[in-house]
Short mmCIF file of C-alpha atoms and ligand atoms in Angstrom, two decimals:
data_model
loop_
_atom_site.label_atom_id
_atom_site.label_comp_id
_atom_site.label_asym_id
_atom_site.label_seq_id
_atom_site.Cartn_x
_atom_site.Cartn_y
_atom_site.Cartn_z
CA VAL A 1 -0.05 0.01 0.04
CA LYS A 2 1.56 3.29 -0.88
CA PRO A 3 1.85 5.56 2.10
CA ARG A 4 -0.27 8.57 0.68
CA PHE A 5 -1.11 9.60 4.20
CA GLU A 6 2.31 9.70 5.80
CA ASP A 7 2.69 13.61 5.93
CA VAL A 8 -0.82 14.12 7.86
CA SER A 9 -0.29 15.24 11.39
CA ILE A 10 -1.77 13.07 14.00
CA GLU A 11 -3.33 15.99 15.58
CA ASN A 12 -5.39 16.31 12.14
CA VAL A 13 -6.54 12.67 12.99
CA ARG A 14 -7.20 13.51 16.81
CA SER A 15 -9.45 16.22 16.30
CA PHE A 16 -11.46 14.52 13.47
CA TRP A 17 -12.32 11.98 15.87
CA ASN A 18 -12.98 14.27 18.72
CA ARG A 19 -15.25 16.21 16.85
CA ARG A 20 -17.54 13.14 16.39
CA PRO A 21 -16.37 9.98 18.30
CA CYS A 22 -17.35 6.85 16.40
CA ASN A 23 -20.88 5.66 16.89
CA VAL A 24 -21.53 8.57 19.25
CA ARG A 25 -24.97 9.12 17.26
CA HIS A 26 -26.24 5.45 17.61
CA SER A 27 -28.82 6.26 20.16
CA PRO A 28 -30.92 9.52 20.62
CA LYS A 29 -31.07 8.85 24.56
CA PRO A 30 -28.98 11.14 26.97
CA ILE A 31 -25.40 10.66 26.21
CA GLY A 32 -23.69 8.85 29.06
CA SER A 33 -26.82 7.16 30.57
CA LYS A 34 -27.24 3.35 30.46
CA GLU A 35 -30.32 3.42 28.21
CA TYR A 36 -27.95 5.55 25.86
CA PHE A 37 -25.05 2.93 26.09
CA ASP A 38 -27.49 -0.33 25.82
CA GLU A 39 -28.88 1.36 22.57
CA VAL A 40 -25.46 2.01 21.29
CA GLU A 41 -24.65 -1.47 21.63
CA ALA A 42 -27.59 -3.00 20.08
CA ARG A 43 -27.56 -0.74 16.89
CA LYS A 44 -23.97 -1.47 16.57
CA TYR A 45 -24.30 -5.35 16.50
CA PHE A 46 -27.42 -5.16 14.54
CA VAL A 47 -26.04 -3.20 11.72
CA GLU A 48 -22.65 -4.69 12.15
CA PRO A 49 -23.44 -8.69 13.22
CA HIS A 50 -20.15 -10.03 12.21
CA ILE A 51 -18.22 -8.10 15.04
CA PRO A 52 -19.23 -10.39 17.82
CA ARG A 53 -18.06 -13.48 15.78
CA PHE A 54 -14.84 -11.73 15.12
CA ALA A 55 -14.10 -10.96 18.10
CA GLU A 56 -15.19 -14.12 19.84
CA PHE A 57 -15.53 -12.37 23.21
CA PRO A 58 -16.41 -15.26 25.27
CA ARG A 59 -13.28 -17.07 24.33
CA TRP A 60 -11.04 -14.30 26.15
CA ALA A 61 -12.36 -14.95 29.54
CA ARG A 62 -9.32 -14.45 32.01
CA ALA A 63 -6.80 -13.25 29.17
CA ARG A 64 -5.14 -10.01 28.71
CA VAL A 65 -6.61 -8.27 25.82
CA LEU A 66 -4.93 -5.05 24.39
CA GLU A 67 -7.61 -2.83 22.37
CA ILE A 68 -6.08 -0.66 20.03
CA GLY A 69 -8.29 2.11 19.41
CA CYS A 70 -11.42 1.31 21.35
CA GLY A 71 -13.31 4.55 20.34
CA ILE A 72 -16.41 4.70 22.83
CA GLY A 73 -15.88 1.28 23.84
CA THR A 74 -18.51 -0.93 22.69
CA ASP A 75 -16.01 -3.95 22.16
CA THR A 76 -14.01 -3.07 25.21
CA ILE A 77 -17.33 -3.40 27.48
CA ASN A 78 -17.82 -6.91 25.84
CA PHE A 79 -14.40 -8.12 26.55
CA ALA A 80 -14.48 -7.24 30.09
CA ARG A 81 -18.04 -8.33 30.55
CA ASN A 82 -16.90 -11.72 29.35
CA GLY A 83 -14.00 -11.76 31.92
CA ALA A 84 -10.99 -10.34 30.05
CA TRP A 85 -8.49 -8.04 31.65
CA VAL A 86 -8.43 -5.03 29.03
CA THR A 87 -6.06 -2.23 28.27
CA ALA A 88 -8.06 -0.19 26.17
CA VAL A 89 -6.08 2.97 24.04
CA ASP A 90 -7.50 5.75 21.94
CA LEU A 91 -6.08 8.89 20.39
CA SER A 92 -9.28 10.62 21.15
CA ASP A 93 -10.01 11.82 24.56
CA GLU A 94 -13.54 12.51 23.63
CA SER A 95 -13.92 8.96 22.67
CA LEU A 96 -11.79 7.92 25.67
CA ALA A 97 -13.94 9.99 28.30
CA LEU A 98 -17.37 8.24 26.99
CA ALA A 99 -15.72 4.84 26.87
CA ALA A 100 -14.49 5.33 30.63
CA ARG A 101 -18.23 6.60 31.87
CA ARG A 102 -19.43 3.34 30.01
CA ALA A 103 -17.36 1.16 32.22
CA GLU A 104 -18.55 2.86 35.32
CA VAL A 105 -22.09 2.54 34.34
CA TYR A 106 -21.91 -0.95 33.88
CA GLY A 107 -19.39 -1.59 36.99
CA LEU A 108 -16.64 -3.14 34.95
CA GLU A 109 -13.85 -0.09 35.63
CA HIS A 110 -11.87 -2.82 37.77
CA ARG A 111 -11.41 -4.75 34.32
CA ILE A 112 -10.44 -1.92 32.20
CA LYS A 113 -7.41 0.48 32.00
CA PHE A 114 -8.16 3.01 29.53
CA ARG A 115 -5.04 4.95 28.23
CA HIS A 116 -4.89 8.35 26.24
CA ALA A 117 -2.32 7.19 23.33
CA ASN A 118 -1.18 7.46 19.84
CA ALA A 119 -0.73 3.73 18.88
CA GLU A 120 2.08 4.47 16.81
CA GLU A 121 3.88 5.34 19.88
CA LEU A 122 2.22 2.94 22.23
CA ASP A 123 5.49 2.13 24.22
CA ARG A 124 5.03 5.80 25.63
CA VAL A 125 2.04 4.60 27.63
CA VAL A 126 1.70 0.72 27.95
CA PRO A 127 5.02 -0.64 29.51
CA ALA A 128 7.09 -2.38 26.84
CA ASP A 129 7.43 -5.33 28.93
CA GLU A 130 3.76 -6.03 29.49
CA ARG A 131 2.45 -9.22 27.40
CA PHE A 132 -0.95 -9.79 26.07
CA ASP A 133 -2.74 -12.76 24.91
CA LEU A 134 -4.81 -10.81 22.28
CA VAL A 135 -4.41 -7.62 20.46
CA TYR A 136 -7.54 -6.45 19.35
CA SER A 137 -7.85 -3.37 16.82
CA PHE A 138 -11.27 -2.73 14.86
CA GLY A 139 -11.38 -0.21 12.29
CA VAL A 140 -8.38 1.88 13.58
CA ILE A 141 -4.71 1.20 12.09
CA HIS A 142 -6.17 2.53 8.60
CA HIS A 143 -6.87 5.73 9.86
CA THR A 144 -3.57 6.43 11.12
CA PRO A 145 -0.59 7.67 8.99
CA HIS A 146 1.78 4.99 9.76
CA PRO A 147 -0.11 1.98 10.31
CA GLU A 148 3.09 -0.28 10.21
CA ARG A 149 4.49 1.67 13.41
CA VAL A 150 1.17 0.18 15.24
CA LEU A 151 1.70 -3.34 13.94
CA GLU A 152 5.19 -3.09 15.15
CA HIS A 153 3.96 -2.69 18.53
CA ALA A 154 1.21 -5.12 18.48
CA SER A 155 4.04 -7.54 17.45
CA ALA A 156 5.89 -6.95 20.15
CA TYR A 157 3.27 -6.89 22.90
CA LEU A 158 2.20 -10.22 22.06
CA GLY A 159 4.44 -13.15 23.06
CA PRO A 160 4.93 -15.72 20.50
CA GLY A 161 1.78 -17.71 19.95
CA GLY A 162 -0.38 -14.48 20.75
CA THR A 163 -3.05 -13.71 18.50
CA LEU A 164 -3.83 -10.46 16.60
CA LYS A 165 -7.26 -9.56 15.38
CA VAL A 166 -7.35 -6.66 13.05
CA MET A 167 -10.06 -5.31 10.89
CA VAL A 168 -9.08 -2.57 7.99
CA TYR A 169 -11.10 -1.52 5.10
CA ASN A 170 -11.03 -3.24 1.94
CA ARG A 171 -10.04 -1.98 -1.42
CA ARG A 172 -11.90 -4.49 -3.22
CA SER A 173 -15.19 -3.66 -1.83
CA PHE A 174 -18.77 -2.58 -3.09
CA LYS A 175 -18.26 0.49 -1.01
CA VAL A 176 -15.08 1.71 -3.01
CA LEU A 177 -17.03 1.04 -6.15
CA ALA A 178 -19.99 3.07 -4.87
CA ILE A 179 -17.36 6.04 -4.01
CA ALA A 180 -15.84 5.42 -7.29
CA VAL A 181 -19.22 5.80 -9.26
CA ARG A 182 -20.71 8.51 -6.91
CA HIS A 183 -17.86 10.71 -6.49
CA SER A 184 -15.04 10.33 -8.63
CA TRP A 185 -16.53 11.80 -12.17
CA GLY A 186 -13.80 9.39 -13.81
CA ARG A 187 -10.59 10.98 -11.92
CA LEU A 188 -9.80 7.43 -10.53
CA ARG A 189 -6.22 8.67 -9.68
CA LYS A 190 -7.90 10.62 -7.02
CA LEU A 191 -9.93 7.47 -5.84
CA ASP A 192 -7.58 7.12 -2.46
CA ARG A 193 -8.23 10.82 -1.40
CA LEU A 194 -12.00 10.41 -2.05
CA VAL A 195 -12.56 7.15 -0.26
CA ALA A 196 -10.56 8.79 2.82
CA LYS A 197 -13.28 11.66 2.52
CA HIS A 198 -16.29 9.34 2.23
CA SER A 199 -15.34 6.45 4.32
CA GLU A 200 -17.06 7.58 7.70
CA ALA A 201 -20.32 8.75 8.92
CA GLN A 202 -18.65 11.97 9.30
CA THR A 203 -17.22 13.37 5.93
CA GLY A 204 -13.71 14.28 5.63
CA SER A 205 -11.33 11.60 7.59
CA PRO A 206 -7.69 12.79 7.02
CA VAL A 207 -6.36 9.12 6.87
CA THR A 208 -8.14 6.20 5.70
CA TYR A 209 -5.81 3.59 3.98
CA VAL A 210 -7.58 0.63 1.86
CA TYR A 211 -6.03 -2.77 1.58
CA SER A 212 -6.75 -5.71 -0.75
CA LYS A 213 -6.42 -9.25 0.88
CA PRO A 214 -2.88 -9.91 -0.50
CA GLU A 215 -1.82 -6.36 0.55
CA LEU A 216 -2.95 -6.94 4.17
CA ARG A 217 -1.73 -10.74 4.20
CA ALA A 218 1.93 -9.24 3.44
CA LEU A 219 1.76 -6.32 5.75
CA LEU A 220 0.96 -8.68 8.36
CA GLU A 221 3.72 -11.19 7.33
CA ARG A 222 6.30 -8.55 7.28
CA HIS A 223 5.54 -7.75 11.10
CA GLY A 224 6.31 -11.68 12.22
CA PHE A 225 2.40 -12.73 11.94
CA ARG A 226 1.20 -16.23 10.55
CA ILE A 227 -2.14 -15.79 9.04
CA GLU A 228 -5.17 -17.88 10.32
CA GLU A 229 -7.97 -16.40 8.49
CA ILE A 230 -8.53 -13.20 6.45
CA TRP A 231 -12.33 -12.59 4.95
CA ALA A 232 -14.44 -10.04 3.84
CA ASP A 233 -17.52 -9.16 5.75
CA HIS A 234 -20.41 -6.04 5.70
CA ILE A 235 -22.09 -4.53 3.07
CA PHE A 236 -24.17 -1.50 4.53
CA PRO A 237 -27.97 -2.39 2.93
CA TRP A 238 -29.90 0.44 4.88
CA ARG A 239 -31.47 3.61 3.41
CA ILE A 240 -29.50 6.39 4.93
CA GLY A 241 -32.42 8.68 5.41
CA ASP A 242 -34.19 6.19 7.63
CA TYR A 243 -31.32 4.84 9.41
CA LEU A 244 -30.51 8.40 10.76
CA GLU A 245 -33.78 8.32 12.13
CA TYR A 246 -33.45 4.76 13.84
CA ARG A 247 -35.67 3.20 10.93
CA TYR A 248 -34.19 0.18 9.17
CA VAL A 249 -35.43 -0.01 5.62
CA LYS A 250 -33.30 -1.67 2.81
CA LYS A 251 -32.33 0.28 -0.35
CA TRP A 252 -34.05 -1.15 -3.22
CA GLN A 253 -31.10 -3.01 -4.73
CA TRP A 254 -30.97 -5.29 -1.67
CA ARG A 255 -34.52 -5.47 -0.68
CA TRP A 256 -35.40 -8.48 -3.02
CA LEU A 257 -31.96 -10.09 -2.71
CA PRO A 258 -32.12 -13.58 -0.71
CA GLU A 259 -30.03 -13.37 2.55
CA SER A 260 -27.76 -15.98 1.57
CA ILE A 261 -26.78 -14.35 -1.69
CA PHE A 262 -26.53 -10.90 0.24
CA HIS A 263 -24.03 -12.75 2.68
CA LEU A 264 -22.00 -14.36 -0.17
CA LEU A 265 -21.69 -10.80 -1.78
CA GLU A 266 -20.46 -9.73 1.74
CA ARG A 267 -17.71 -12.28 1.61
CA LEU A 268 -16.59 -10.97 -2.04
CA LEU A 269 -16.94 -7.35 -1.85
CA GLY A 270 -17.33 -6.30 2.09
CA TRP A 271 -15.90 -3.34 3.49
CA HIS A 272 -14.29 -4.98 6.33
CA LEU A 273 -11.31 -7.05 5.92
CA CYS A 274 -11.18 -9.25 9.19
CA ALA A 275 -7.92 -10.92 9.71
CA SER A 276 -6.99 -13.40 12.70
CA ALA A 277 -3.20 -13.84 12.73
CA ILE A 278 -0.73 -15.69 15.15
CA ARG A 279 2.60 -14.11 16.16
CA LYS A 280 5.31 -16.23 15.22
CA GLU A 281 8.28 -17.42 17.59
C1 SAM B 301 -13.61 3.97 13.42
S1 SAM B 301 -13.11 4.42 15.07
C2 SAM B 301 -13.48 2.72 15.45
C3 SAM B 301 -13.58 2.87 17.31
C4 SAM B 301 -13.72 1.30 17.92
N1 SAM B 301 -12.81 0.34 17.46
C5 SAM B 301 -14.86 0.73 17.48
O1 SAM B 301 -15.21 -0.12 16.52
O2 SAM B 301 -16.11 1.52 17.38
C6 SAM B 301 -11.49 4.69 14.66
C7 SAM B 301 -10.72 4.74 16.03
O3 SAM B 301 -9.44 4.85 16.12
C8 SAM B 301 -8.85 5.82 16.87
N2 SAM B 301 -7.39 5.88 16.31
C9 SAM B 301 -7.09 6.53 15.04
N3 SAM B 301 -5.70 6.85 15.00
C10 SAM B 301 -5.10 6.20 16.18
C11 SAM B 301 -4.00 6.34 16.76
N4 SAM B 301 -2.82 6.60 15.95
N5 SAM B 301 -3.91 5.69 17.93
C12 SAM B 301 -5.02 5.52 18.90
N6 SAM B 301 -6.18 5.43 18.32
C13 SAM B 301 -6.46 6.08 17.09
C14 SAM B 301 -9.85 6.94 16.51
O4 SAM B 301 -9.56 8.09 17.62
C15 SAM B 301 -11.34 6.31 16.77
O5 SAM B 301 -11.79 6.10 17.96
#
């Protein structure tokens, strides 16, 4: 993957995610209340049902989990709820404040250490001799100017045999195709910038890399990982206007498609490339 965003400052990335923490509008209830957090979780796993399958929360009971880019903490809480000991870091202090509040609301603060950190410099915040059984990062490393620096840390914090689970965006996806058709006006050389601009709920992400499966495989192998599985998942089928009003109505092109064919398409052209990998000796 060509490093097209390596000159972007980390301050830009931080302020983008501080302006609108990921999934913060997943509920209209008062922010910080239990009802709010319950609804955020229900909506997230309704529209992204592959996340619990990918994370395998119950598998990590009693394990030490390092979550890189926890956002407002939906997955963090589920690791802790299932008995893991979690260290969760994020660049956005606004997101972390909500995640920490969420842990309090569910009485899980004793299981989670939240740390404000740039994951490219993780050893400034997490002691270099700490070891984890799982490093988990969902939708994060493609948003930082130097994803490979994050992977160097991930590799170092895992002992041999430790597991990495990472999700990055898929270059060969329906979403990239849709952005090309809708926004590129034939200027395909600018596609990488356009994909970044339109990749998130809030327009204008300063950094969003996309990877093909072979690119992700090569990236992980370069950092000392043996790949167990990489698969694509997630096509967003909902009409945006309704979705913003918390109604779920499929766009016409998906409405009549049998579920089984839809899932097959997600495996071929989904936006999320989910990888499980093992740290080699
Ligand atoms: C799309 S959100 C995903 C959040 C969470 N993993 C989830 O699935 O809800 C991306 C997150 O990555 C964080 N992030 C981006 N670059 C980072 C970096 N260099 N270090 C730590 N966190 C970072 C952002 O602050 C943001 O919370």
